[in-house]
Short mmCIF file of C-alpha atoms in Angstrom, two decimals:
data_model
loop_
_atom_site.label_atom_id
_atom_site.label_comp_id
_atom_site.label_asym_id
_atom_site.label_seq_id
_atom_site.Cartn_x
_atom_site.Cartn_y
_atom_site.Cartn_z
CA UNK G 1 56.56 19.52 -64.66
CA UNK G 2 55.85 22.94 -63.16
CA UNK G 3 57.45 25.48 -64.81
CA UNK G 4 59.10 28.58 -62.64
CA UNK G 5 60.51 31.65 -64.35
CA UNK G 6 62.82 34.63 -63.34
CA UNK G 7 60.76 37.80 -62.88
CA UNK G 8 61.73 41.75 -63.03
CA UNK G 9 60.80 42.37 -59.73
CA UNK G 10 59.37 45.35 -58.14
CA UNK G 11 61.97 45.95 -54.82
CA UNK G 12 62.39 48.98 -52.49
CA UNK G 13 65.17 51.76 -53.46
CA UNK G 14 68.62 51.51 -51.86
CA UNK G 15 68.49 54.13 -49.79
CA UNK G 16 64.74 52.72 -47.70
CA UNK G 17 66.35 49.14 -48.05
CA UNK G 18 68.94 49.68 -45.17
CA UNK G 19 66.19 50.45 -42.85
CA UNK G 20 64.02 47.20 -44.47
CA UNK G 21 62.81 46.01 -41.01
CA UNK G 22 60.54 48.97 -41.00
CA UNK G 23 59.00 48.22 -44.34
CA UNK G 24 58.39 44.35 -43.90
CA UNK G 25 55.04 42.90 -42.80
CA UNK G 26 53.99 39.37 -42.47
CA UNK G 27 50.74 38.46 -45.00
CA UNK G 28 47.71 40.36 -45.25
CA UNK G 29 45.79 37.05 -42.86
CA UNK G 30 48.79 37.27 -40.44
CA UNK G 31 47.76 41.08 -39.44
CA UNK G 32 45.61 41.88 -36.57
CA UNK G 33 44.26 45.55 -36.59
CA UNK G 34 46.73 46.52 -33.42
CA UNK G 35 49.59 45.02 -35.73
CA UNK G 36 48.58 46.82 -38.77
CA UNK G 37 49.04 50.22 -36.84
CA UNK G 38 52.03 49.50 -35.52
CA UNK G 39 53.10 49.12 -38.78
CA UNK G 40 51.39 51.81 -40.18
CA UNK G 41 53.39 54.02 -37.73
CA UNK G 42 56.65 52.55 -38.13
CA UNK G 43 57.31 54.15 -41.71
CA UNK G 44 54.87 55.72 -44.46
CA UNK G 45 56.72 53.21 -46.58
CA UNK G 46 55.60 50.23 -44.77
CA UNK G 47 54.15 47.21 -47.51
CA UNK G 48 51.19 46.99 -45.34
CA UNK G 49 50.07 50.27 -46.78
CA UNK G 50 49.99 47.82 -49.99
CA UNK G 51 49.23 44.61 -48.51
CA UNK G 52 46.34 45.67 -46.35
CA UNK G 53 45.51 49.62 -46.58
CA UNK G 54 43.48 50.77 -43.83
CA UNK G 55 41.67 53.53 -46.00
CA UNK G 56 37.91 52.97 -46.66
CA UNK G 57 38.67 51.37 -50.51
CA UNK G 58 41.58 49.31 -49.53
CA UNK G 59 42.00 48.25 -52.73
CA UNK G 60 42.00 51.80 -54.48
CA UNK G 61 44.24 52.89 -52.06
CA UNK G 62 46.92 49.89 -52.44
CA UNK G 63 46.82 50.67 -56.28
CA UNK G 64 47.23 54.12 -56.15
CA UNK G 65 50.42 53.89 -53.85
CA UNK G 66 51.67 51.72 -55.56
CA UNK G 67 51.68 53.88 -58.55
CA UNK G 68 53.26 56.78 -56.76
CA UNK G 69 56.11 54.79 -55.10
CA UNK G 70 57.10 53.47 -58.21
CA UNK G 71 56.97 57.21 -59.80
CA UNK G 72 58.75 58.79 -56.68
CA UNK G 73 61.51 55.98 -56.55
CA UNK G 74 60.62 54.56 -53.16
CA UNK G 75 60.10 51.33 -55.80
CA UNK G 76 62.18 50.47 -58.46
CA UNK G 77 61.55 47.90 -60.64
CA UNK G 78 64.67 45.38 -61.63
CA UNK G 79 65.88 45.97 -65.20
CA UNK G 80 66.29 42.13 -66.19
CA UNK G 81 64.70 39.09 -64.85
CA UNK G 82 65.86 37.66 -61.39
CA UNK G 83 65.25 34.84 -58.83
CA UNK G 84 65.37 35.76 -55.31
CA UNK G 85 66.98 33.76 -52.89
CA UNK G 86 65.62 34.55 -49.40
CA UNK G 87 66.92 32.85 -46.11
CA UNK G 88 64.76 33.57 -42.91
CA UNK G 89 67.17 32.70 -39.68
CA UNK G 90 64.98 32.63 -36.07
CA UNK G 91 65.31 30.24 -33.08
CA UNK G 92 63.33 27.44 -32.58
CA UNK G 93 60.96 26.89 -29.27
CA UNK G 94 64.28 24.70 -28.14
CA UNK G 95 66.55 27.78 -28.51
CA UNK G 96 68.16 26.33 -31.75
CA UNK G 97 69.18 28.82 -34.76
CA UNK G 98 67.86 27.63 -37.98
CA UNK G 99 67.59 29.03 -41.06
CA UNK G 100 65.15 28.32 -43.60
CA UNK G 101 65.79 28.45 -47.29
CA UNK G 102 64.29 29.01 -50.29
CA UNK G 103 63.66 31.48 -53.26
CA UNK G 104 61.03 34.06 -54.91
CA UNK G 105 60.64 32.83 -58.30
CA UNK G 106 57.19 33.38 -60.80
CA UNK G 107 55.68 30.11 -60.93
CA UNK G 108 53.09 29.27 -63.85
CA UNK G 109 49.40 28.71 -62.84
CA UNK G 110 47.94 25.51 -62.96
CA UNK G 111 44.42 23.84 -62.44
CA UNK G 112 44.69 21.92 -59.50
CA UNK G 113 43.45 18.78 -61.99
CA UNK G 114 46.46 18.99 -63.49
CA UNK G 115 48.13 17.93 -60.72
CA UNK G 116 51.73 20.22 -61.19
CA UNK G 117 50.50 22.36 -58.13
CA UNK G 118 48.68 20.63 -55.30
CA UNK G 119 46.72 21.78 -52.16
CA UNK G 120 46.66 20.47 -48.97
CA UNK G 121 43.65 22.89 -47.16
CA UNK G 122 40.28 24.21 -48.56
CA UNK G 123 39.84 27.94 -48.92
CA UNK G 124 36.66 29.93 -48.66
CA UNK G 125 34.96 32.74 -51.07
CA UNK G 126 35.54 35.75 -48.52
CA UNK G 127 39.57 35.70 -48.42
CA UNK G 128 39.96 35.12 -52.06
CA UNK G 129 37.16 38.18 -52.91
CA UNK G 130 39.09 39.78 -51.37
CA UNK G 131 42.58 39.34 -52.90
CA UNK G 132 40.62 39.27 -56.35
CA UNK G 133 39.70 42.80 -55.72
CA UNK G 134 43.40 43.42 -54.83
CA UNK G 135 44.55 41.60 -57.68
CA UNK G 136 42.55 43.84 -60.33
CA UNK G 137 43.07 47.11 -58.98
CA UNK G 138 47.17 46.55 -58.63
CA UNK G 139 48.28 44.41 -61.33
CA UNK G 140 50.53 43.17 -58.84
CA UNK G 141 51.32 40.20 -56.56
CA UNK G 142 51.70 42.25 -53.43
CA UNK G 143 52.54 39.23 -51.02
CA UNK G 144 53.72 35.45 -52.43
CA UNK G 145 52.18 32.25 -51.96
CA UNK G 146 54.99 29.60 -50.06
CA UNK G 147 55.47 26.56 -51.69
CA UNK G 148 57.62 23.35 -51.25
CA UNK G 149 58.98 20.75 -53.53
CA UNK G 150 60.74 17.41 -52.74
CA UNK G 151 64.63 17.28 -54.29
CA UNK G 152 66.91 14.94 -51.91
CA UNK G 153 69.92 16.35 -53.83
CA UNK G 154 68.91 19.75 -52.67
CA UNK G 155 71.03 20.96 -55.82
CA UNK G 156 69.55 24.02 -55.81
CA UNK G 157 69.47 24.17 -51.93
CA UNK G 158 73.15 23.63 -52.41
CA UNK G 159 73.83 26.38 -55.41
CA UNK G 160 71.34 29.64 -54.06
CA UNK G 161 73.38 28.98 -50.44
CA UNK G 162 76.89 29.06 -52.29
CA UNK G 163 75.71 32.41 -54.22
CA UNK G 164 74.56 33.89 -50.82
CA UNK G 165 77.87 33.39 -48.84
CA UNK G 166 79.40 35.15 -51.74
CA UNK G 167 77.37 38.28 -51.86
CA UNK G 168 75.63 40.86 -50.08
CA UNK G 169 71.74 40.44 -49.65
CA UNK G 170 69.75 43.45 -51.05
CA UNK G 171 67.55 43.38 -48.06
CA UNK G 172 68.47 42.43 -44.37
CA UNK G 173 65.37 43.41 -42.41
CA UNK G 174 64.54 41.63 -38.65
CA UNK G 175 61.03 41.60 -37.76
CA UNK G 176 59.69 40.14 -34.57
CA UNK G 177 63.20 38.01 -34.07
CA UNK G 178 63.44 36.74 -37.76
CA UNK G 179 65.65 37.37 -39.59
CA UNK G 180 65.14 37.73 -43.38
CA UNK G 181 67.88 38.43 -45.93
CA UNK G 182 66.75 38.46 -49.89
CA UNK G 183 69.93 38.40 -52.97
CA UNK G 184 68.90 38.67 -56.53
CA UNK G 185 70.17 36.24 -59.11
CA UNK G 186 70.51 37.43 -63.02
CA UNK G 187 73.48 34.69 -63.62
CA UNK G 188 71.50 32.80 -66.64
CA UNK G 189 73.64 29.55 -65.98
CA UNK G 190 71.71 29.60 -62.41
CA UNK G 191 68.47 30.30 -63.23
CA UNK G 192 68.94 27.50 -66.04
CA UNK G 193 69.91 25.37 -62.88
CA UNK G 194 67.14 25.90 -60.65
CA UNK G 195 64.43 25.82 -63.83
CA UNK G 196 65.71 22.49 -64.42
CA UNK G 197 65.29 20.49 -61.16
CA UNK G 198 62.25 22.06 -60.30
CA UNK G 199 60.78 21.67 -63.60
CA UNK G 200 60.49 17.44 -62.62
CA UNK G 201 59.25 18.54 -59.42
CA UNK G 202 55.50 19.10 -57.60
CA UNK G 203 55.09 22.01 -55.72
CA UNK G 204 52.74 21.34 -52.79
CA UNK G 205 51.06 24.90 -51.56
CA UNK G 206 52.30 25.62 -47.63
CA UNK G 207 50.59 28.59 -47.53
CA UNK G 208 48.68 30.88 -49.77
CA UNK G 209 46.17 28.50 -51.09
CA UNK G 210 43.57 31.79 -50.96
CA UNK G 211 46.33 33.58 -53.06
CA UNK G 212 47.23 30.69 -55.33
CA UNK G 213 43.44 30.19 -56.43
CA UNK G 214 42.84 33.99 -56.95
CA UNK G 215 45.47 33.88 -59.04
CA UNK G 216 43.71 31.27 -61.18
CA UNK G 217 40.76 33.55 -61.10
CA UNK G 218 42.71 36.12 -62.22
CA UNK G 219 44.32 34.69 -65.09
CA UNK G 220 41.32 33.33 -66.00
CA UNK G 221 39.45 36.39 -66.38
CA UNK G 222 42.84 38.21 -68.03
CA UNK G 223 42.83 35.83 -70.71
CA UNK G 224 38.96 35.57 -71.72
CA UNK G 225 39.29 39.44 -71.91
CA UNK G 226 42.75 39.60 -73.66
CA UNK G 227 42.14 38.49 -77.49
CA UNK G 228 45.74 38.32 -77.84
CA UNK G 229 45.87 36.33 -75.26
CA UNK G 230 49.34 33.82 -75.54
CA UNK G 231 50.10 32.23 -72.32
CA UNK G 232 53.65 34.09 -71.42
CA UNK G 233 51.88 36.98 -70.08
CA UNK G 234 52.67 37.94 -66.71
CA UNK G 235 49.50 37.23 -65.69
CA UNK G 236 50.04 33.41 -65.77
CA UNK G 237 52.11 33.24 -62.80
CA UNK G 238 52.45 33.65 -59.68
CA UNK G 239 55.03 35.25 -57.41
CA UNK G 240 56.11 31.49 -55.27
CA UNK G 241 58.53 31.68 -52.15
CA UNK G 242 59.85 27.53 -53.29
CA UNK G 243 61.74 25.61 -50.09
CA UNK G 244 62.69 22.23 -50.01
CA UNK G 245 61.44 19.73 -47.97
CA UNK G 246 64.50 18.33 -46.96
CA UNK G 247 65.59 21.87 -46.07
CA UNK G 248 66.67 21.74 -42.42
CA UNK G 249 65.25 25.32 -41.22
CA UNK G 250 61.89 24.01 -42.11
CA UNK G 251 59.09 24.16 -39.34
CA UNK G 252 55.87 23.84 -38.66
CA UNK G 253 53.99 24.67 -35.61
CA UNK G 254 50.29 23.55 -35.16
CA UNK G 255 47.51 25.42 -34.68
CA UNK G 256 45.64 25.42 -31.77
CA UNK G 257 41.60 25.46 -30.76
CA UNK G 258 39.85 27.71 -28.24
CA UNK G 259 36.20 26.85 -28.30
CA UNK G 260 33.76 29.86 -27.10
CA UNK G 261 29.70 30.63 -26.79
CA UNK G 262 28.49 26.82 -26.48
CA UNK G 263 25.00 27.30 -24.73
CA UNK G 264 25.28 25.71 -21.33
CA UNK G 265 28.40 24.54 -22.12
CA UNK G 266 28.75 21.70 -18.91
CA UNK G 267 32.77 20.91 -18.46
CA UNK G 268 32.05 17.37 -17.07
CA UNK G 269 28.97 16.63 -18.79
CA UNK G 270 31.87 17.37 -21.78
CA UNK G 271 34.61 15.29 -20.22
CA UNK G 272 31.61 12.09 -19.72
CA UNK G 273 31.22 12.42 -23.10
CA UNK G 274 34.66 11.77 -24.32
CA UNK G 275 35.33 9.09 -22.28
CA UNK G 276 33.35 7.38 -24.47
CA UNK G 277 35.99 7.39 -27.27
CA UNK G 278 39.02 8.16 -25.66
CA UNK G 279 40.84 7.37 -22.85
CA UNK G 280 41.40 10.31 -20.19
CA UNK G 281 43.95 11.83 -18.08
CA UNK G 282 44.11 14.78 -15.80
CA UNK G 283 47.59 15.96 -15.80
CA UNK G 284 49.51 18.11 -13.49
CA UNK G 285 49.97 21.13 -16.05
CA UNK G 286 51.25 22.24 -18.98
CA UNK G 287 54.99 20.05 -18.79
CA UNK G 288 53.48 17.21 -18.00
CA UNK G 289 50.77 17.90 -21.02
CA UNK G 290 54.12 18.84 -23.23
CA UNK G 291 55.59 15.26 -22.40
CA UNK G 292 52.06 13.82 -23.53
CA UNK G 293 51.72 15.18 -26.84
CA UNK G 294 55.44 14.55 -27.61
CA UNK G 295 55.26 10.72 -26.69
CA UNK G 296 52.11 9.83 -28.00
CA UNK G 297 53.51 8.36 -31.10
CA UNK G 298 51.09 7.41 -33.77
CA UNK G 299 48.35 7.14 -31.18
CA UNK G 300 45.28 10.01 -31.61
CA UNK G 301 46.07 12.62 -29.07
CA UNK G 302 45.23 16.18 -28.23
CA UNK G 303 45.51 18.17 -25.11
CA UNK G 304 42.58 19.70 -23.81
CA UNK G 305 42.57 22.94 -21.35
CA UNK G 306 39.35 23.39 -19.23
CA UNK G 307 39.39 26.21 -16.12
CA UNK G 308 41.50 24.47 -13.50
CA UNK G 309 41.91 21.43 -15.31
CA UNK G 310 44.70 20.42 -18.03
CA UNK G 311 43.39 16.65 -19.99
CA UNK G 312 45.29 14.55 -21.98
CA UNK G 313 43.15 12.55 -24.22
CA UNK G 314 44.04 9.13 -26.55
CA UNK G 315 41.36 8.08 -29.39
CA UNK G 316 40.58 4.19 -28.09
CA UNK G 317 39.47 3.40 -31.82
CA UNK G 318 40.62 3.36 -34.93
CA UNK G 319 39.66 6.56 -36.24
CA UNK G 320 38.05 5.06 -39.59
CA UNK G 321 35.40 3.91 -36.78
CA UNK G 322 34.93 6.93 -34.44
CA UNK G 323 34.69 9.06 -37.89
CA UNK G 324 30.92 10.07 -39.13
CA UNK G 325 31.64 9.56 -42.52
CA UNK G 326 34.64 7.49 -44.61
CA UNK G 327 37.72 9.81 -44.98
CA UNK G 328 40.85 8.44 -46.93
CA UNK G 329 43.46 6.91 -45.00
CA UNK G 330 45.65 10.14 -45.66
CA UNK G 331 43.33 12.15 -43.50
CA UNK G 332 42.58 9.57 -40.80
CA UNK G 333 45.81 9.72 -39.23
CA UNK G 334 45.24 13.47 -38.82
CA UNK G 335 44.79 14.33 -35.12
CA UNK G 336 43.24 17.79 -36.17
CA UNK G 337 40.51 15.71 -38.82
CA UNK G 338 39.68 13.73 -35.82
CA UNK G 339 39.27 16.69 -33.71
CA UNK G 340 37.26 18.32 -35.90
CA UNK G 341 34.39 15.66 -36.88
CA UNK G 342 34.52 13.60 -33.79
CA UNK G 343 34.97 16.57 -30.59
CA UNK G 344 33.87 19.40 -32.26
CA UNK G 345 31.11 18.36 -34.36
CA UNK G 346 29.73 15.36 -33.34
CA UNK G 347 30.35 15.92 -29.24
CA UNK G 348 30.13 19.41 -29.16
CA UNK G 349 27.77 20.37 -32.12
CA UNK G 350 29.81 22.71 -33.87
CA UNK G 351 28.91 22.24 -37.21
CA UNK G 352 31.05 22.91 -40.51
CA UNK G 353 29.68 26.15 -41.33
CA UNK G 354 30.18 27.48 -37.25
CA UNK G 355 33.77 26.10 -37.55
CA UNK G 356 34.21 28.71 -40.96
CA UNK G 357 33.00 30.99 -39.56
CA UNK G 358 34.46 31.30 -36.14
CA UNK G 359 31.30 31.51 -34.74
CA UNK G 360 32.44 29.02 -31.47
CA UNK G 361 35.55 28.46 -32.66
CA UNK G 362 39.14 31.01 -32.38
CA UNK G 363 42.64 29.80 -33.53
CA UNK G 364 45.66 30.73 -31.55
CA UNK G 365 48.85 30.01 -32.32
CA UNK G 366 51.24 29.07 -29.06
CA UNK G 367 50.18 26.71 -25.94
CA UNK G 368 50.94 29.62 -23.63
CA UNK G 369 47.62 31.81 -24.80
CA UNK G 370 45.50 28.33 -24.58
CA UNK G 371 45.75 28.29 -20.60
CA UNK G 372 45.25 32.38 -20.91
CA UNK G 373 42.37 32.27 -22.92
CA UNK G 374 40.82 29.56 -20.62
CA UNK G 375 42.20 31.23 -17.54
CA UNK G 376 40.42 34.56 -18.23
CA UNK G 377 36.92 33.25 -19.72
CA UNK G 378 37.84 34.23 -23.56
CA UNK G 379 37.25 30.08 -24.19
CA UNK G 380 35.21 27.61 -22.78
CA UNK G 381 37.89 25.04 -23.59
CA UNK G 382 41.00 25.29 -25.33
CA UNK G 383 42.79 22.37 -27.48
CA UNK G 384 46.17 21.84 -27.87
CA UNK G 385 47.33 20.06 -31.07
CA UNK G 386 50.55 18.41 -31.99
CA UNK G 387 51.72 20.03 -35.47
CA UNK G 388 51.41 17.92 -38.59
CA UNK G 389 54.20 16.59 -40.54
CA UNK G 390 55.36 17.22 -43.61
CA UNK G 391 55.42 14.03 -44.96
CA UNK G 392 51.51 14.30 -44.19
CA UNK G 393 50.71 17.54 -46.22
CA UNK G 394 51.85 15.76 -48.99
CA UNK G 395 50.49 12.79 -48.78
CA UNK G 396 47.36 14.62 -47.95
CA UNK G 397 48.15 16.91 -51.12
CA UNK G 398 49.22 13.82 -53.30
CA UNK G 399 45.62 12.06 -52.28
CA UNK G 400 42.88 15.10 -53.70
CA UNK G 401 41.91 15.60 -50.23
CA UNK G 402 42.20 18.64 -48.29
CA UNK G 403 42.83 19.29 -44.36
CA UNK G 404 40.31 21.48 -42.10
CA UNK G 405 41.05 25.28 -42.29
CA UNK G 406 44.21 26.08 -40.24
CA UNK G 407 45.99 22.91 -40.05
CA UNK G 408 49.51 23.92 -40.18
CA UNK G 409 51.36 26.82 -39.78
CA UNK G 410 54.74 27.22 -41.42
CA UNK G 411 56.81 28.87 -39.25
CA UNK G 412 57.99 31.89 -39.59
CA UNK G 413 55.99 33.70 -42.24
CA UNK G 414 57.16 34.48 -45.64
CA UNK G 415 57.88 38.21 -45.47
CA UNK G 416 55.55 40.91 -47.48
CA UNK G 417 58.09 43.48 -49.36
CA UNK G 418 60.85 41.27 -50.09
CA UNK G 419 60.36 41.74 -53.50
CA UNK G 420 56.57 42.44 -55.18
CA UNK G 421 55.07 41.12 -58.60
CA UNK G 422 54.07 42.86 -61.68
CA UNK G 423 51.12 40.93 -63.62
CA UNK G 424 51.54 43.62 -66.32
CA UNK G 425 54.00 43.06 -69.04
CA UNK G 426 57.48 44.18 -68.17
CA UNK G 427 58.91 47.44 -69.05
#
């Protein structure tokens, strides 16, 4: 039974706030360096000054503005505990409006083992060294984690969307043709409300599983050093953007593979090779490999983009028998786990460690920069991937397992400077 709680939270003044799309940024792992100077030049107030300084000591430098916008007003931190609804409105790849839903709230920290918060990808030690350092020299939860929960009544879906159409939003910032609109919520009958369903709830982790666990870190090392130490300290929560499942805005988009620097990398010595496990097609372009990933049911498919070439390929067995090792059933219908052990690793000799590192492998996030990457000699090959479905992060979650890096991508980002955390105690 997870427990969330209303926070005071730390938002921009008034006056800054009606010009929020120049102080929004998407996550400190969603910024490339050409992004983080565009917003670096868009305002001095920008979050990315806090979410990812570009001074020498990042870290330093994120703590000591944060200090002096809170002393010069720019930030203001709320007087009495809040959730915050936010509602991100964009248009699908189909031209459909949606908006997703959901709210900030503080949720509590748990060990994974206890099974109230759940994974569903592995993390590694440089991101979350990272965000520790961040983490100490703050005191803050700059940018959230996003996570879901499963409530078919959507009761609280149902009450945050009845408070919005009845009040102004705080913030109403578009970035990069989202829309993102944040309310604050004091009313102690609501927050009672939302506390209770979600307290019989899971939450799986969407995003932010780097975060989350730094946050365990974190508390970890707060409460070892704090002989007072009670458990309601700030510090044993987390600042959680919470969206239901059944939440008809949600989306996510998959992920998809350029591979680079194979030695004597031989495209039909390559395509030989997979005919041995999969059955082939050349297709006419990128339509025609659309219409294959979208029909290929619960078949193994990818889409595979080689310089004048576009493939369609379908696993021929099972994929308990074209794995190396056993996997549980929750991962074997996985396209991407299939990808990843079978194509990459076992055809193509990228091994576990390369694939962490990036060393022959780049992620990329729409179809279109697949044929570009491969059309201009950035990638060898590029692979396109259906996106996973929610009902498989959480089985995957539910199971102890854990997808490859960069499974899914839950479209659009939560926002960074919404609303920021304290891990102090409250004034």
């Amino acid at each position: 039974m997870p427990e969330i709680a209303p926070f005071k939270g730390i938002v921009y003044g008034s006056d800054l706030a009606r010009d929020a799309a120049r102080l929004v940024c998407p996550p400190y792992d969603a910024i490339p360096s050409a992004m983080q100077q565009e917003l670096y030049e868009s305002s001095d107030c920008n979050a990315v000054r806090l979410e990812l300084p570009a001074e020498a000591d990042p870290y330093a430098a994120a703590a000591s503005r944060l200090r002096e916008w809170l002393a010069s007003g720019i930030l203001a931190q709320d007087s009495e505990p809040a959730l915050y609804p936010c509602f991100q409105t964009f248009e699908d790849e189909h031209g459909v409006t949606r908006t997703r839903k959901g709210l900030f709230a503080a949720l509590r920290l748990y060990d994974f083992a206890e099974g109230e918060v759940l994974p569903h990808e592995r993390t590694l030690s440089g991101p979350k060294a990272d965000r520790l350092k961040m983490f100490r020299e703050t005191g803050a939860n700059i940018s959230s984690i996003f996570g879901l929960y499963a409530d078919p009544s959507r009761q609280v879906d149902e009450a945050i969307s009845e408070f919005a159409e009845k009040n102004e939003p705080l913030i109403d910032a578009t970035f990069q043709g989202v829309r993102n609109r944040l309310w604050r919520v004091t009313d102690p009958a609501l927050i009672s409300a939302a506390q209770s369903v979600l307290a019989g709830l899971t939450v799986y982790i969407a995003d932010g599983h780097h975060r989350y666990e730094t946050g365990l870190a974190y508390r970890n090392e707060r409460a070892a050093s704090n002989p007072g130490h009670t458990g309601r300290e700030p510090y044993n929560y987390i600042m959680t953007y919470l969206s239901n499942i059944y939440d008809e805005g949600l989306l996510i988009l998959p992920i998809h593979r350029l591979v680079h620097s194979i030695e004597s990398f031989d495209p039909e010595c390559f395509i030989k090779r997979l005919d041995r496990h999969f059955t082939v097609w050349e297709l006419p372009g990128r339509s025609a490999l659309d219409e294959f990933l979208a029909t290929g049911g619960a078949a193994t498919v990818f889409g595979m983009v080689l310089p004048g070439m576009v493939l369609g390929i379908s696993l021929d067995l099972k994929p308990s028998e074209a794995l190396s090792s056993p996997v549980p059933e929750a991962l074997q219908s996985l396209d991407v786990v299939v990808l990843h052990d079978l194509v990459l690793n076992q055809i193509l000799g990228i091994s576990a460690e390369a694939m962490a590192s990036q060393s022959n492998l780049a992620y990329v996030n729409r179809t279109a920069d697949v044929f570009e990457a491969v059309a201009s000699g950035k990638a060898q090959l590029g692979i396109v991937l259906r996106p996973v479905q929610v009902e498989q992060v959480i089985s995957v979650s539910v199971s102890g397992e854990a997808m490859p890096q960069k499974s899914t991508w839950f479209y659009p980002k939560v926002m960074t400077g919404m609303v920021f955390h304290s891990l102090e105690k409250a004034s």
